[in-house]
XYZ file of C-alpha atoms in Angstrom:
295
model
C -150.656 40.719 -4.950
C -147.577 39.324 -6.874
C -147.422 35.368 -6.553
C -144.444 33.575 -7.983
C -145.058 30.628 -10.674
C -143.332 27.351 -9.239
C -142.697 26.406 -12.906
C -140.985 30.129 -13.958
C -139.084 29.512 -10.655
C -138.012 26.015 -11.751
C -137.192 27.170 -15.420
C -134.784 29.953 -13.532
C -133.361 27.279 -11.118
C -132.773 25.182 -14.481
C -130.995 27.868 -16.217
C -128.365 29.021 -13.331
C -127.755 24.852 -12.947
C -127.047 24.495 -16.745
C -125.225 27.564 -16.714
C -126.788 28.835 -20.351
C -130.709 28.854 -21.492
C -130.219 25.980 -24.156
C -128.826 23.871 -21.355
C -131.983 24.643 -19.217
C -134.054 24.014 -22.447
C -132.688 20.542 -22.517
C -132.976 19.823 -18.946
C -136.778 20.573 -19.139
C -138.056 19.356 -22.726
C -138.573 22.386 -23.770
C -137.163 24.958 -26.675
C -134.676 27.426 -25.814
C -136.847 29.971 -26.745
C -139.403 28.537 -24.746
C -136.614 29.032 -21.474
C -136.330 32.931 -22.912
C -139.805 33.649 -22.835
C -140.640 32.339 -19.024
C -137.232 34.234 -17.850
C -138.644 37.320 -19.719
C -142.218 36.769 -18.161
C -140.678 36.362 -14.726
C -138.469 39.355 -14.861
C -141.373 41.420 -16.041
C -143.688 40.237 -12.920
C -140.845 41.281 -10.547
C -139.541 44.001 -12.275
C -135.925 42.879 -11.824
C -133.102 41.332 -13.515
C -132.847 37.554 -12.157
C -129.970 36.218 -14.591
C -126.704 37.991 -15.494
C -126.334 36.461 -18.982
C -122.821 35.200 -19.385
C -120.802 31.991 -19.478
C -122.287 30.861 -17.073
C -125.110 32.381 -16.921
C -125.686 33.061 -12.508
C -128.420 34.566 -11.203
C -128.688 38.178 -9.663
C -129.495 39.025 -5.680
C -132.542 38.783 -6.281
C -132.492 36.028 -9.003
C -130.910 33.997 -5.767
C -133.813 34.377 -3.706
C -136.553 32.889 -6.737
C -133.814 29.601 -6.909
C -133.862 29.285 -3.167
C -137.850 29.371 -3.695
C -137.574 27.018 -6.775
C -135.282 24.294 -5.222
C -136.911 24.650 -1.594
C -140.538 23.905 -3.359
C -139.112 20.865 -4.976
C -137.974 18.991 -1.862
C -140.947 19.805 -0.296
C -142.529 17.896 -3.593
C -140.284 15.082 -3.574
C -140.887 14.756 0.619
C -145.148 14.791 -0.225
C -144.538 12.277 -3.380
C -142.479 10.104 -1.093
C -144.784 10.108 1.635
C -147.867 8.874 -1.034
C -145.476 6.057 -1.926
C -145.085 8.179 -5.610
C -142.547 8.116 -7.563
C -141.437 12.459 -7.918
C -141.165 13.457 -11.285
C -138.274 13.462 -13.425
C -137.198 10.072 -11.422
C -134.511 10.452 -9.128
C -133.793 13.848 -6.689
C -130.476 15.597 -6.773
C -129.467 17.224 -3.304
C -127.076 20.008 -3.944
C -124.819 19.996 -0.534
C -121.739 22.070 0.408
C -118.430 21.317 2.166
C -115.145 22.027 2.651
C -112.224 19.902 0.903
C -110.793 18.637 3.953
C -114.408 17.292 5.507
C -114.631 15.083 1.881
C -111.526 13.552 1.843
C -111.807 12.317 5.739
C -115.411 11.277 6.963
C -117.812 13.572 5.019
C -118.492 10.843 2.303
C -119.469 7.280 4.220
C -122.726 8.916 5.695
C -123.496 10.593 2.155
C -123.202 6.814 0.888
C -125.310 5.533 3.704
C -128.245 7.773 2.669
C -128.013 6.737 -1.448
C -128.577 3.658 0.070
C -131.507 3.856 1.260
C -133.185 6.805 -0.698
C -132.985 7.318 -4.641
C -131.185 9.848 -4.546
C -128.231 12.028 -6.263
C -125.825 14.096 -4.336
C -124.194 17.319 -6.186
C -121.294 18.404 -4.076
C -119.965 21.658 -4.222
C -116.518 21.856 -2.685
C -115.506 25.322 -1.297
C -113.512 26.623 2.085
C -115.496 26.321 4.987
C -115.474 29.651 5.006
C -116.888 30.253 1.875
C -120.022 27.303 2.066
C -122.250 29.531 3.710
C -122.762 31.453 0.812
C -123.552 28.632 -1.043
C -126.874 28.215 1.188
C -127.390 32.130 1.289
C -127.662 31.890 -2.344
C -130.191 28.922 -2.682
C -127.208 26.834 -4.720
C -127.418 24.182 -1.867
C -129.746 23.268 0.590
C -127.117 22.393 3.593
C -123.463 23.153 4.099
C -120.874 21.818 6.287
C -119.570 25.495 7.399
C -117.452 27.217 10.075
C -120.209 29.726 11.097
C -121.758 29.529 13.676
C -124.098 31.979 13.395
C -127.458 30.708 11.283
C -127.828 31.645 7.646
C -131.047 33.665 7.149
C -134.182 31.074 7.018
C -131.883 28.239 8.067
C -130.986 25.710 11.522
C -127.901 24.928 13.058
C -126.362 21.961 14.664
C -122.452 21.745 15.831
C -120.613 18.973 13.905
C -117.626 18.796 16.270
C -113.576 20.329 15.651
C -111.556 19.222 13.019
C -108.098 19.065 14.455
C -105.100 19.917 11.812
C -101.361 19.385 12.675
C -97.732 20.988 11.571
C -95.825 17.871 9.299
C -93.268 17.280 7.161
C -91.410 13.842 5.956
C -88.451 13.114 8.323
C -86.096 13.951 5.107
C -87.627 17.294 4.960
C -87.011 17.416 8.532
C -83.686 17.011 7.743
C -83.023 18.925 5.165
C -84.752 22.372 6.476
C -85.106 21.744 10.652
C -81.651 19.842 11.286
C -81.166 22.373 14.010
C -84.853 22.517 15.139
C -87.884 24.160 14.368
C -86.435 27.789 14.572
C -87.274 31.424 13.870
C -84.465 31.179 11.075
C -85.869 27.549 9.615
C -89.546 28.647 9.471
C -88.904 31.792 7.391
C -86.519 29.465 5.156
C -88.679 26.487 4.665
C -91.266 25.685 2.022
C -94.258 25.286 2.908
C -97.873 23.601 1.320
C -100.901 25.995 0.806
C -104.353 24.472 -0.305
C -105.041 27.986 -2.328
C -104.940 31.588 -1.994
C -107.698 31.844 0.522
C -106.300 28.728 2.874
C -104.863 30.399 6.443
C -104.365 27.561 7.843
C -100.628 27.339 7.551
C -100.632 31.329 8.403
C -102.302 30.666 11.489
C -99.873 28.078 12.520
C -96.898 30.273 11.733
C -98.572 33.245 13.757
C -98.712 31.201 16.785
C -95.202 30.450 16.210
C -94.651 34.069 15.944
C -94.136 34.593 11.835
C -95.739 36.319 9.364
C -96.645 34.083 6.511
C -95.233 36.681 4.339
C -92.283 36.091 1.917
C -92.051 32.556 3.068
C -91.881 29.812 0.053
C -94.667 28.067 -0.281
C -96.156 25.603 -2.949
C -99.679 26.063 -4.235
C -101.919 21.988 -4.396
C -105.743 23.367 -4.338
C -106.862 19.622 -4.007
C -107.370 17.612 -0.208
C -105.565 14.280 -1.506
C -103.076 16.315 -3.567
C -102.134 18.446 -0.881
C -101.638 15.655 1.441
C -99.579 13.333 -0.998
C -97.462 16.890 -1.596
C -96.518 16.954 2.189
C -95.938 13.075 2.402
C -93.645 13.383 -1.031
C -91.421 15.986 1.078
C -92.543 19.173 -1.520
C -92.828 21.169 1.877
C -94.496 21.390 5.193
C -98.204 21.483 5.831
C -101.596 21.192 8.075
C -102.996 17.559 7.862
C -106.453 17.217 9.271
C -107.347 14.417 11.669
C -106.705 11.192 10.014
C -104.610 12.257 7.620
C -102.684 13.520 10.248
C -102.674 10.762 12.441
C -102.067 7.744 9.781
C -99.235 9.908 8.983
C -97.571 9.583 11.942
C -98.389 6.366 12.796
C -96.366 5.272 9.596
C -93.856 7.082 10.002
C -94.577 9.320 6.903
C -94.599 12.269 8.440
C -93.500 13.897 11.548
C -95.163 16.338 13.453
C -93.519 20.214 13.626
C -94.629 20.753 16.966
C -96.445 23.869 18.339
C -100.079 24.299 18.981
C -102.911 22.265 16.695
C -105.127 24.241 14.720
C -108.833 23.154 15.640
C -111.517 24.372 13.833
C -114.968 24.023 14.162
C -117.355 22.734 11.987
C -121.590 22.807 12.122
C -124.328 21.940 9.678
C -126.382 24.430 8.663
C -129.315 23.103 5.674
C -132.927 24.994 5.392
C -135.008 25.719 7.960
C -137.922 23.181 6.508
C -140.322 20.290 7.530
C -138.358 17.623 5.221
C -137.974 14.480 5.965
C -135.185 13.856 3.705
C -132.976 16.857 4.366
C -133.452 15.462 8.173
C -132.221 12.054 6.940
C -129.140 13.374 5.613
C -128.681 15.721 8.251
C -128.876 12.762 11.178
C -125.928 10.382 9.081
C -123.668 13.712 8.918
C -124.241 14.731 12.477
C -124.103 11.481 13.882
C -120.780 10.416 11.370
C -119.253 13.731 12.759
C -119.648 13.683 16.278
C -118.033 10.087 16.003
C -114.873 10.639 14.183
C -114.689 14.986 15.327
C -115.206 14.228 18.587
């Protein structure tokens, strides 16, 4: 019977973090060569490659499911340490979380800052599309994700968050520079237009209900949520605000709203299927900040 080592695990969990073995070797006190020799010793008990050496080094398939192990065995720690009124080793716990851009920059960060208050802890945010943060959990990177799936991750829960609501704006000089005549067939394929990044649809999805394909249609690239809001407000082109961008926008006067259907998409929690007190913490501040300002 093949039984996993909780401290090979942790070295491998170390060494996809740091990105490099010497980086793991200072994480855990230890010599790089040290790192080598429990990666070596764990691929030889498994008989598979768990790290694709490069810069940065990630781990394999199957190197994912021995970090999922690793990180999953260390809350559970940190929840039993806690419950003994011990301190966990190593101090403080970092809780590697997921979420999409827009969800940071408009209500995903006052419950995160609620929970730090009252539990020493460190949150390690990794921002992706919510398309994309599921992955992030299927990989054992983080142990809960603010996603648009609805369907459950393999080994973890589900709760609906609520719909985050994103509306068609533009300055009123834009307005009047490109949609003097209205918001037309002829304006829309003229008209410049804001994209977060390559894999953001949500201004394609607009234009498709407006019937228009996104293609050959000028558009500016701003892959960051405060960037790409200050780039519609500064009149660089047209856009999807989410929720309170949106609607402080409008209520100032800074932007004015294209018309056509919203775009509403929604959002759930998904985190590890576990017995964790902490985890469940977090999860009741996001779920309860969500269903407030989401609706």
């Amino acid at each position: 019977m093949t039984a996993i080592s909780p401290e090979l695990a942790s070295t491998l969990a170390a060494i996809v973090d740091g990105g490099s073995l010497d980086a793991a070797a200072r994480t855990l006190h230890i010599t790089p060569s040290a790192v080598s020799q429990r990666l070596k010793s764990l691929e030889q008990q498994l008989g598979q490659v768990l790290v694709v050496r490069g810069r940065p080094a990630k781990a394999t398939a199957a190197g994912e499911s021995v970090v999922r192990m690793a990180r999953q065995i260390a809350l559970l720690e940190h929840d039993a340490l806690s419950a003994l009124g011990l301190d966990p080793a190593g101090g403080r716990f970092s809780v590697p979380l997921a979420v999409n851009a827009d969800s940071m920059a408009t209500w995903f960060l006052a419950p995160l800052a609620r929970v730090a208050d009252a539990h020493d802890i460190d949150f390690d945010l990794h921002r992706d599309d919510q398309t994309f943060t599921a992955r992030l959990l299927e990989s054992g990177e983080v142990m809960a994700a603010v996603t648009s799936e609805h369907s459950p991750v393999a080994g973890c829960t589900v709760v609906p968050l609520g719909v985050l609501r994103y509306e068609a704006m533009a300055t009123p000089a834009f307005m009047k520079r490109w949609f003097a005549d209205g918001v037309t067939t002829a304006s829309l394929r003229r008209a410049p237009f804001v994209d977060f990044d390559r894999r953001d649809t949500l201004q394609h999805a607009w234009l498709a209900s407006r019937g228009q394909d996104e293609q050959g249609i000028p558009r500016h690239y701003v892959p960051a949520s405060y960037d790409y809001a200050q780039a519609v407000l500064l009149g660089l082109g047209w856009g999807m605000l989410p929720g309170s961008q949106a609607t402080d926008a409008a209520a100032s006067g800074a932007a004015i709203p294209l018309g056509g259907d919203s775009i509403h998409v929604p959002l759930y929690w998904q985190q590890w299927n576990l017995r964790s007190s902490l985890l469940d913490a977090i999860a009741a501040e996001i779920t309860a900040e969500a269903r407030r300002v989401l609706g």
